Amino acid sequence: AANAICKEMGYPGYISWSSDRYFNIQDDYSIGMDEVDCGSDSWESCTFENSHNCEHVEDIFLTCRAGPDERFTLVDESGKTIESSTSQRGLLLFQGKTVCDNGFDYTVADAICKEMGYPAAIDWTTDASFGIQDNYEIGLDEVKCSNDDWESCRYMTVTDCDHNEAVFLRCRAEDLESDGEFELVDREGRSLGGSTIETGLLLYNGQTVCNDGFDNITADAICREMGHLGAFSWASASYFSIQYDYSIGIDEVDCPYNFWESCTYETSNDCSHNEDVFLTCSTSGSNKRFTLVDKDGRTIESSTSQQGLLLYQGRTVCDDYFNITAADAICRRMGYSDAIDWTSDSSFEIQSNYEVGLTDVSCRFGTWESCQSVTFNDCGHDEDVFLTCRAEEKQQCTWDWENKKTTHCCNHPDYYYDSRCTSGASRSQLVSQLTFAVFIAAFCF
C-alpha cells in the first residue's frame, strides 16, 4: 500500500512508513479511510473503507523515494565520500543529512551497510565527532529494522535530535569479508594444526596482529573464529625471528563479545613486532589442563595439600616469570582454594620422562583468566615447577570441649543421644527439647 500511494503521487516508490501522533495538527483533520489493502504497487489494485474505528495515534506517516540518487553515504572529517573498498569509519548521511541514533542498533547498521553495497557492518558509534557535523541538517531518526534488509526498516524524517547523536558507521569492505583469515604459525612459519594445544604467532591475512586493545574476550573470539573451543592463553613479545618477515596487519582489536562478528580493529598501526600477539587456543581435549603428580607419576587428589610436580597437558611447567600469583591462579584452576607455596628443581626422577610444556606464566591476579603464557620454551627440567595447593577445609566433628572455635560433635544429629553429649542434661530432657523443636517447626509450617 505504501508503494502504491507513493507511486500514485509521482514518486518512484516508498522508503518507509510508520503511524503515531507526531504532529499537533493531526487533530485538525478528520480520519478519511481505513483498511487500505493493495494487491500490487499500483493504486488501481487497492481497496479501502470510508468508515473506521480509528484514533489519530493510528495516522499514517509516509516517506517516499525522491529519486534514484544514493540514499546513504559515509563521509570523512573533511566531508569527502568514503570509498566502499575500505573499512573506514565515517559520518553516516541519508540524502545529505545526518542520522540520529534513536532506535539505532547493529541490525540497522547491517541493513544500511548492505544498502550501500558492503557485506555487513563492523561497528557504529555516536561518540566520534567531526567539525563538519553542524554543517548538515539531521535527516533521519527512530530507524528500526526487523532484519538486515533495508526493506524491513522503518524510520522518521521528523526529529528532535542534536548533532552529538549523529551516527558514525564502519562497514566491512568486500576484500576483508572474503579474504579475512586467522592462522597460528610456529617459529618456522608452519601452520599449526587444530588438534593440539600449542602457542603460535597469530596472523591475519598473512600479517601479524598488534596487542593494543587485545584482551581475553578478543582472544576467545579469534580462537572460536578458527574453530577452537576458545582461548587458553595469549601473550605478546618477539619470540620468533620470523616475525620480522611479516608486516603488522591489524591493531586496536576490540571485541565486546566472544564472537568475531562483534569485533572492531584498525588496519593502520604504530606498533613494533615486540607487540605481536601469540595465541594458545583450547582444543576439544584440553578441559583438564593442569594436574599435580607425585614422585611415581600418580595424580594427587585435590582433597590433600601434598606438594607435586605441576603438569600442563601432561608436560611440565617452567619457572620463568612464575610467582605466587601464578601459583594461586593455577591452584584455583584445579579446584583448590589457593596456593601454599611453590618451588622449582629436579627432585623427581620422572621429570625427564616429560616434555616441558609451558613457560612465561605471568598472572595479574589470582585467576587463570588474568594469565598469559606460551608453550614453546628453552627450559631445562631443573626449572620445573613444584606446587603445593591448599585443599578446601572441611568442618570435622570434635570432642574437644574446650575448643569453642571448632564444630562440636553434639551439634550433629548423629550424636544428639551419645552419652558424651548428655552429661549436662538427661536423655529425656534432650528428647523433650527435640520434640518441642519439631512441634514448633510443624506449627510454623
Short mmCIF file of C-alpha atoms in Angstrom, two decimals:
data_model
loop_
_atom_site.label_atom_id
_atom_site.label_comp_id
_atom_site.label_asym_id
_atom_site.label_seq_id
_atom_site.Cartn_x
_atom_site.Cartn_y
_atom_site.Cartn_z
CA ALA A 1 0.00 0.00 0.00
CA ALA A 2 2.82 2.42 0.84
CA ASN A 3 4.48 1.76 -2.52
CA ALA A 4 1.20 2.17 -4.40
CA ILE A 5 0.40 5.50 -2.73
CA CYS A 6 3.90 6.94 -3.29
CA LYS A 7 3.74 5.93 -6.97
CA GLU A 8 0.25 7.44 -7.24
CA MET A 9 1.79 10.75 -6.05
CA GLY A 10 4.50 10.54 -8.72
CA TYR A 11 7.38 9.15 -6.66
CA PRO A 12 9.41 6.10 -7.76
CA GLY A 13 8.35 4.25 -4.61
CA TYR A 14 8.29 4.36 -0.84
CA ILE A 15 11.17 4.31 1.63
CA SER A 16 9.43 3.91 4.96
CA TRP A 17 6.17 4.38 6.83
CA SER A 18 5.01 4.48 10.43
CA SER A 19 2.00 5.51 12.50
CA ASP A 20 1.84 7.70 15.60
CA ARG A 21 0.79 11.10 16.90
CA TYR A 22 3.81 13.13 15.77
CA PHE A 23 2.10 16.43 14.80
CA ASN A 24 -0.29 18.63 16.79
CA ILE A 25 -2.24 19.38 13.61
CA GLN A 26 -3.41 15.77 13.31
CA ASP A 27 -6.46 16.59 15.43
CA ASP A 28 -7.45 19.30 12.92
CA TYR A 29 -8.19 16.65 10.32
CA SER A 30 -10.87 14.03 10.07
CA ILE A 31 -9.87 10.38 9.55
CA GLY A 32 -10.82 9.63 5.96
CA MET A 33 -10.11 6.00 5.15
CA ASP A 34 -9.28 2.71 6.81
CA GLU A 35 -8.47 -0.89 5.89
CA VAL A 36 -6.35 0.10 2.86
CA ASP A 37 -5.35 -3.09 1.04
CA CYS A 38 -3.40 -3.25 -2.24
CA GLY A 39 -2.82 -6.30 -4.39
CA SER A 40 0.19 -4.72 -6.13
CA ASP A 41 2.15 -1.45 -6.15
CA SER A 42 -0.49 0.17 -8.36
CA TRP A 43 -3.25 2.26 -6.74
CA GLU A 44 -5.79 0.68 -9.10
CA SER A 45 -5.28 -2.62 -7.25
CA CYS A 46 -6.20 -1.09 -3.87
CA THR A 47 -9.39 -1.20 -1.82
CA PHE A 48 -10.32 0.76 1.33
CA GLU A 49 -13.17 1.63 3.69
CA ASN A 50 -14.54 5.15 4.33
CA SER A 51 -15.87 4.17 7.75
CA HIS A 52 -13.43 3.49 10.55
CA ASN A 53 -12.93 2.94 14.28
CA CYS A 54 -9.51 4.62 14.40
CA GLU A 55 -7.83 7.32 16.51
CA HIS A 56 -5.24 9.86 15.37
CA VAL A 57 -2.46 7.84 17.01
CA GLU A 58 -3.03 5.46 14.06
CA ASP A 59 -2.49 8.15 11.40
CA ILE A 60 -0.05 7.10 8.65
CA PHE A 61 3.25 8.94 8.13
CA LEU A 62 4.89 8.09 4.81
CA THR A 63 8.34 8.73 3.34
CA CYS A 64 8.53 8.40 -0.44
CA ARG A 65 11.65 7.97 -2.50
CA ALA A 66 12.57 11.28 -4.13
CA GLY A 67 14.55 9.78 -6.98
CA PRO A 68 17.28 7.34 -7.95
CA ASP A 69 20.01 9.19 -6.01
CA GLU A 70 22.00 7.29 -3.40
CA ARG A 71 20.21 7.19 -0.08
CA PHE A 72 23.18 6.60 2.24
CA THR A 73 26.80 7.73 2.16
CA LEU A 74 29.72 7.78 4.57
CA VAL A 75 31.95 10.86 4.69
CA ASP A 76 35.27 11.53 6.41
CA GLU A 77 36.08 14.51 8.63
CA SER A 78 36.62 16.71 5.58
CA GLY A 79 33.26 15.74 4.08
CA LYS A 80 34.69 13.53 1.33
CA THR A 81 32.82 10.36 0.45
CA ILE A 82 34.48 7.20 1.74
CA GLU A 83 35.01 4.56 -0.93
CA SER A 84 33.36 1.18 -0.38
CA SER A 85 36.70 -0.58 -0.95
CA THR A 86 37.84 0.47 2.55
CA SER A 87 36.50 -0.18 6.03
CA GLN A 88 36.99 3.36 7.26
CA ARG A 89 34.62 4.76 9.87
CA GLY A 90 32.62 7.74 8.65
CA LEU A 91 29.76 10.08 9.43
CA LEU A 92 26.56 8.49 8.10
CA LEU A 93 24.45 10.64 5.80
CA PHE A 94 20.98 9.98 4.43
CA GLN A 95 20.20 12.10 1.37
CA GLY A 96 22.92 14.51 2.54
CA LYS A 97 21.62 14.73 6.13
CA THR A 98 22.88 13.09 9.31
CA VAL A 99 21.21 10.12 11.00
CA CYS A 100 20.17 10.26 14.68
CA ASP A 101 20.99 7.32 16.99
CA ASN A 102 17.49 6.90 18.47
CA GLY A 103 16.46 3.29 17.84
CA PHE A 104 19.75 2.52 16.08
CA ASP A 105 21.32 -0.91 16.67
CA TYR A 106 23.54 -3.48 14.91
CA THR A 107 20.64 -4.82 12.83
CA VAL A 108 20.06 -1.31 11.49
CA ALA A 109 23.80 -0.86 10.92
CA ASP A 110 23.95 -4.12 8.92
CA ALA A 111 20.93 -3.12 6.83
CA ILE A 112 22.41 0.29 5.95
CA CYS A 113 25.87 -1.11 5.17
CA LYS A 114 24.28 -3.69 2.85
CA GLU A 115 22.19 -0.95 1.23
CA MET A 116 25.48 0.84 0.43
CA GLY A 117 26.98 -2.30 -1.11
CA TYR A 118 29.01 -3.60 1.84
CA PRO A 119 28.53 -7.17 3.08
CA ALA A 120 27.89 -6.13 6.70
CA ALA A 121 28.61 -3.60 9.44
CA ILE A 122 31.69 -3.74 11.64
CA ASP A 123 30.58 -1.25 14.28
CA TRP A 124 28.83 2.04 14.90
CA THR A 125 29.07 4.79 17.48
CA THR A 126 27.94 8.30 18.32
CA ASP A 127 30.93 9.32 20.41
CA ALA A 128 33.11 10.35 17.46
CA SER A 129 32.94 13.98 16.40
CA PHE A 130 33.72 15.80 13.15
CA GLY A 131 33.79 19.58 12.94
CA ILE A 132 31.58 19.36 9.86
CA GLN A 133 28.58 17.79 11.62
CA ASP A 134 26.95 21.16 12.26
CA ASN A 135 27.02 21.89 8.52
CA TYR A 136 24.35 19.23 7.93
CA GLU A 137 20.71 19.02 8.83
CA ILE A 138 19.54 15.99 10.77
CA GLY A 139 17.60 13.88 8.30
CA LEU A 140 16.66 10.57 9.85
CA ASP A 141 15.54 9.35 13.28
CA GLU A 142 13.98 6.33 15.00
CA VAL A 143 15.43 3.87 12.49
CA LYS A 144 14.26 0.35 13.29
CA CYS A 145 14.79 -2.78 11.18
CA SER A 146 13.33 -6.25 11.70
CA ASN A 147 16.22 -7.83 9.79
CA ASP A 148 19.36 -6.78 7.88
CA ASP A 149 17.44 -5.93 4.70
CA TRP A 150 16.70 -2.22 4.30
CA GLU A 151 13.22 -3.03 3.02
CA SER A 152 12.40 -4.24 6.56
CA CYS A 153 13.26 -0.88 8.11
CA ARG A 154 11.08 1.99 9.29
CA TYR A 155 12.15 5.48 10.33
CA MET A 156 11.08 9.09 10.72
CA THR A 157 12.35 12.21 8.98
CA VAL A 158 10.91 14.31 11.83
CA THR A 159 13.44 14.54 14.66
CA ASP A 160 14.28 16.23 17.95
CA CYS A 161 17.94 15.16 17.92
CA ASP A 162 21.18 17.08 18.40
CA HIS A 163 24.33 16.62 16.34
CA ASN A 164 26.00 14.81 19.24
CA GLU A 165 23.56 11.97 18.46
CA ALA A 166 24.73 11.64 14.84
CA VAL A 167 25.65 8.09 13.85
CA PHE A 168 29.19 7.17 12.78
CA LEU A 169 29.34 3.87 10.95
CA ARG A 170 32.02 1.44 9.87
CA CYS A 171 31.16 -1.15 7.23
CA ARG A 172 33.10 -4.27 6.30
CA ALA A 173 34.76 -3.93 2.90
CA GLU A 174 34.38 -6.79 0.41
CA ASP A 175 38.04 -7.76 0.47
CA LEU A 176 38.09 -8.09 4.25
CA GLU A 177 34.96 -10.21 4.20
CA SER A 178 36.16 -12.58 1.52
CA ASP A 179 39.84 -12.90 2.40
CA GLY A 180 39.92 -12.33 6.16
CA GLU A 181 41.55 -15.36 7.75
CA PHE A 182 43.37 -16.11 11.02
CA GLU A 183 46.22 -18.55 11.34
CA LEU A 184 48.69 -19.65 14.00
CA VAL A 185 52.25 -20.45 12.89
CA ASP A 186 55.30 -21.89 14.64
CA ARG A 187 58.82 -20.46 14.74
CA GLU A 188 59.47 -21.78 11.20
CA GLY A 189 56.30 -20.19 9.82
CA ARG A 190 54.49 -23.53 9.50
CA SER A 191 50.78 -23.55 10.21
CA LEU A 192 49.79 -25.20 13.50
CA GLY A 193 47.09 -27.84 13.31
CA GLY A 194 43.93 -27.62 15.36
CA SER A 195 44.28 -30.96 17.16
CA THR A 196 46.97 -29.90 19.66
CA ILE A 197 47.06 -27.04 22.14
CA GLU A 198 50.16 -25.08 21.15
CA THR A 199 51.13 -21.42 21.17
CA GLY A 200 51.60 -19.81 17.79
CA LEU A 201 52.24 -16.43 16.25
CA LEU A 202 48.84 -15.00 15.30
CA LEU A 203 48.45 -13.92 11.67
CA TYR A 204 45.51 -12.21 10.00
CA ASN A 205 45.64 -12.27 6.20
CA GLY A 206 49.32 -13.21 6.47
CA GLN A 207 50.19 -10.26 8.73
CA THR A 208 50.81 -10.09 12.47
CA VAL A 209 48.34 -8.72 15.00
CA CYS A 210 49.33 -5.93 17.43
CA ASN A 211 48.41 -6.25 21.11
CA ASP A 212 46.90 -2.75 21.51
CA GLY A 213 43.35 -3.24 22.83
CA PHE A 214 43.77 -7.03 22.90
CA ASP A 215 42.21 -8.91 25.85
CA ASN A 216 40.84 -12.32 26.85
CA ILE A 217 37.49 -11.79 25.13
CA THR A 218 39.26 -10.89 21.89
CA ALA A 219 41.47 -13.98 22.22
CA ASP A 220 38.35 -16.11 22.74
CA ALA A 221 36.62 -14.60 19.70
CA ILE A 222 39.61 -15.27 17.41
CA CYS A 223 40.12 -18.84 18.65
CA ARG A 224 36.42 -19.55 18.09
CA GLU A 225 36.67 -17.99 14.62
CA MET A 226 39.42 -20.54 13.87
CA GLY A 227 37.17 -23.40 15.02
CA HIS A 228 38.51 -23.91 18.56
CA LEU A 229 36.53 -24.03 21.80
CA GLY A 230 38.05 -20.76 22.95
CA ALA A 231 41.33 -19.26 24.13
CA PHE A 232 43.61 -20.83 26.70
CA SER A 233 46.15 -18.02 26.93
CA TRP A 234 47.80 -15.22 24.96
CA ALA A 235 50.98 -13.20 25.18
CA SER A 236 52.93 -10.65 23.17
CA ALA A 237 56.68 -10.45 22.57
CA SER A 238 59.30 -11.00 19.86
CA TYR A 239 59.72 -14.74 20.44
CA PHE A 240 60.33 -15.75 16.79
CA SER A 241 62.90 -14.37 14.37
CA ILE A 242 60.39 -14.84 11.53
CA GLN A 243 58.13 -12.12 13.00
CA TYR A 244 60.19 -9.53 11.14
CA ASP A 245 59.41 -11.23 7.83
CA TYR A 246 55.76 -10.18 8.22
CA SER A 247 54.05 -6.83 8.08
CA ILE A 248 51.89 -5.79 11.03
CA GLY A 249 48.32 -6.04 9.76
CA ILE A 250 45.76 -5.01 12.35
CA ASP A 251 45.75 -3.08 15.62
CA GLU A 252 43.30 -1.97 18.33
CA VAL A 253 41.32 -5.22 18.06
CA ASP A 254 38.35 -4.87 20.37
CA CYS A 255 35.61 -7.47 20.86
CA PRO A 256 32.68 -6.79 23.20
CA TYR A 257 31.61 -10.42 22.85
CA ASN A 258 33.45 -13.70 22.18
CA PHE A 259 32.50 -13.95 18.51
CA TRP A 260 34.40 -12.29 15.67
CA GLU A 261 31.37 -10.53 14.18
CA SER A 262 31.27 -8.26 17.24
CA CYS A 263 34.90 -7.14 16.85
CA THR A 264 36.43 -3.96 15.50
CA TYR A 265 40.02 -3.21 14.53
CA GLU A 266 42.25 -0.72 12.75
CA THR A 267 44.40 -1.50 9.73
CA SER A 268 46.79 1.37 10.47
CA ASN A 269 49.14 0.96 13.44
CA ASP A 270 52.06 2.43 15.38
CA CYS A 271 53.25 -0.97 16.65
CA SER A 272 56.56 -2.81 16.67
CA HIS A 273 57.00 -6.58 16.41
CA ASN A 274 57.57 -7.00 20.15
CA GLU A 275 53.83 -6.24 20.40
CA ASP A 276 52.88 -9.16 18.11
CA VAL A 277 50.21 -11.40 19.62
CA PHE A 278 50.92 -15.07 20.36
CA LEU A 279 47.83 -17.16 20.99
CA THR A 280 47.08 -20.55 22.54
CA CYS A 281 43.64 -21.94 21.73
CA SER A 282 41.73 -24.63 23.61
CA THR A 283 41.01 -27.85 21.73
CA SER A 284 38.27 -30.39 22.38
CA GLY A 285 40.57 -32.48 24.54
CA SER A 286 42.01 -29.70 26.66
CA ASN A 287 39.49 -29.47 29.51
CA LYS A 288 41.74 -30.87 32.24
CA ARG A 289 44.76 -28.67 31.69
CA PHE A 290 46.68 -28.76 34.97
CA THR A 291 47.45 -31.68 37.28
CA LEU A 292 49.83 -32.40 40.16
CA VAL A 293 51.68 -35.73 40.30
CA ASP A 294 53.81 -37.40 42.96
CA LYS A 295 57.30 -38.91 42.53
CA ASP A 296 55.77 -42.01 40.90
CA GLY A 297 53.68 -40.01 38.42
CA ARG A 298 50.39 -40.65 40.20
CA THR A 299 47.82 -37.84 40.22
CA ILE A 300 47.48 -36.10 43.58
CA GLU A 301 43.87 -35.77 44.74
CA SER A 302 42.57 -32.25 45.35
CA SER A 303 41.40 -33.30 48.84
CA THR A 304 45.02 -33.19 50.07
CA SER A 305 47.62 -30.43 50.26
CA GLN A 306 50.54 -32.54 49.04
CA GLN A 307 53.35 -30.99 47.00
CA GLY A 308 53.52 -32.29 43.45
CA LEU A 309 55.17 -31.81 40.09
CA LEU A 310 52.97 -29.43 38.10
CA LEU A 311 51.92 -30.70 34.68
CA TYR A 312 50.14 -28.87 31.91
CA GLN A 313 48.56 -31.22 29.35
CA GLY A 314 50.96 -33.92 30.55
CA ARG A 315 54.03 -31.65 30.27
CA THR A 316 55.99 -29.82 32.93
CA VAL A 317 55.78 -26.07 33.59
CA CYS A 318 58.90 -23.90 33.51
CA ASP A 319 59.54 -21.37 36.30
CA ASP A 320 60.28 -18.39 34.02
CA TYR A 321 58.20 -15.45 35.35
CA PHE A 322 56.41 -17.82 37.74
CA ASN A 323 55.40 -16.36 41.12
CA ILE A 324 52.89 -16.87 43.93
CA THR A 325 50.15 -15.08 41.96
CA ALA A 326 50.54 -17.58 39.12
CA ALA A 327 50.59 -20.39 41.70
CA ASP A 328 47.31 -19.12 43.19
CA ALA A 329 45.70 -18.90 39.76
CA ILE A 330 46.67 -22.45 38.79
CA CYS A 331 45.68 -23.96 42.14
CA ARG A 332 42.25 -22.33 41.86
CA ARG A 333 42.00 -23.58 38.29
CA MET A 334 42.44 -27.11 39.67
CA GLY A 335 39.74 -26.62 42.32
CA TYR A 336 41.88 -25.75 45.34
CA SER A 337 41.28 -22.64 47.46
CA ASP A 338 44.75 -21.15 46.75
CA ALA A 339 48.47 -21.93 46.77
CA ILE A 340 50.53 -22.63 49.88
CA ASP A 341 53.94 -22.41 48.20
CA TRP A 342 55.91 -23.37 45.12
CA THR A 343 59.46 -24.17 44.15
CA SER A 344 61.46 -25.41 41.16
CA ASP A 345 64.11 -28.12 40.96
CA SER A 346 64.76 -31.59 39.54
CA SER A 347 63.95 -33.66 42.64
CA PHE A 348 61.80 -36.32 40.88
CA GLU A 349 63.46 -38.90 38.63
CA ILE A 350 60.33 -38.99 36.45
CA GLN A 351 60.75 -35.38 35.30
CA SER A 352 62.92 -36.41 32.37
CA ASN A 353 60.04 -38.56 31.12
CA TYR A 354 58.04 -35.43 30.32
CA GLU A 355 58.49 -32.65 27.82
CA VAL A 356 58.48 -29.08 29.07
CA GLY A 357 55.08 -27.70 28.01
CA LEU A 358 54.51 -24.21 29.38
CA THR A 359 56.62 -21.20 30.27
CA ASP A 360 56.49 -17.45 30.86
CA VAL A 361 53.37 -17.85 33.01
CA SER A 362 52.50 -14.35 34.18
CA CYS A 363 49.26 -13.51 36.02
CA ARG A 364 47.99 -10.10 37.07
CA PHE A 365 45.58 -11.59 39.61
CA GLY A 366 44.97 -14.95 41.26
CA THR A 367 42.66 -16.18 38.50
CA TRP A 368 43.70 -18.03 35.36
CA GLU A 369 41.72 -15.63 33.16
CA SER A 370 44.26 -12.90 34.03
CA CYS A 371 47.27 -15.02 33.00
CA GLN A 372 49.47 -15.11 29.92
CA SER A 373 51.76 -17.95 28.87
CA VAL A 374 53.39 -19.67 25.89
CA THR A 375 54.03 -23.32 25.06
CA PHE A 376 57.42 -23.00 23.35
CA ASN A 377 60.47 -22.72 25.62
CA ASP A 378 64.19 -23.21 26.14
CA CYS A 379 63.89 -24.52 29.71
CA GLY A 380 65.60 -27.45 31.41
CA HIS A 381 63.95 -29.80 33.90
CA ASP A 382 65.77 -28.12 36.79
CA GLU A 383 63.31 -25.26 36.17
CA ASP A 384 60.20 -27.45 36.52
CA VAL A 385 57.63 -26.03 38.92
CA PHE A 386 56.56 -27.97 42.04
CA LEU A 387 53.37 -26.71 43.61
CA THR A 388 51.56 -27.17 46.91
CA CYS A 389 47.90 -26.16 46.85
CA ARG A 390 45.60 -25.62 49.80
CA ALA A 391 42.81 -28.19 49.91
CA GLU A 392 39.30 -26.95 50.75
CA GLU A 393 38.91 -27.19 54.51
CA LYS A 394 36.03 -29.35 55.71
CA GLN A 395 34.49 -28.91 59.15
CA GLN A 396 35.05 -32.00 61.26
CA CYS A 397 33.36 -33.23 64.39
CA THR A 398 35.49 -32.78 67.51
CA TRP A 399 35.16 -33.97 71.08
CA ASP A 400 37.34 -31.11 72.29
CA TRP A 401 35.00 -29.49 74.83
CA GLU A 402 37.30 -26.55 75.41
CA ASN A 403 37.79 -25.54 71.77
CA LYS A 404 34.82 -23.29 71.08
CA LYS A 405 36.06 -22.39 67.59
CA THR A 406 35.52 -25.84 66.09
CA THR A 407 32.29 -27.67 65.38
CA HIS A 408 31.23 -29.79 68.35
CA CYS A 409 30.03 -33.35 67.77
CA CYS A 410 27.00 -32.81 69.94
CA ASN A 411 25.69 -30.30 67.39
CA HIS A 412 25.50 -33.12 64.85
CA PRO A 413 22.22 -35.13 64.72
CA ASP A 414 24.16 -38.40 64.76
CA TYR A 415 25.37 -37.62 68.27
CA TYR A 416 22.35 -36.00 69.94
CA TYR A 417 21.87 -39.05 72.19
CA ASP A 418 25.50 -40.00 72.64
CA SER A 419 26.37 -40.47 76.30
CA ARG A 420 29.14 -37.93 75.95
CA CYS A 421 26.58 -35.31 74.96
CA THR A 422 24.15 -35.91 77.87
CA SER A 423 26.47 -35.15 80.76
CA GLY A 424 24.86 -31.79 81.37
CA ALA A 425 21.27 -32.91 80.66
CA SER A 426 19.31 -36.10 80.96
CA ARG A 427 18.47 -38.10 77.83
CA SER A 428 14.78 -37.40 78.47
CA GLN A 429 15.48 -33.64 78.56
CA LEU A 430 17.20 -33.85 75.17
CA VAL A 431 14.28 -35.85 73.77
CA SER A 432 11.74 -33.37 75.10
CA GLN A 433 13.74 -30.43 73.66
CA LEU A 434 13.94 -32.14 70.27
CA THR A 435 10.18 -32.95 70.39
CA PHE A 436 9.35 -29.33 71.24
CA ALA A 437 11.53 -28.07 68.35
CA VAL A 438 9.79 -30.42 65.92
CA PHE A 439 6.37 -29.28 67.21
CA ILE A 440 7.28 -25.61 66.76
CA ALA A 441 8.57 -26.27 63.22
CA ALA A 442 5.38 -28.13 62.31
CA PHE A 443 3.22 -25.35 63.80
CA CYS A 444 5.11 -22.67 61.80
CA PHE A 445 4.57 -24.52 58.52
#
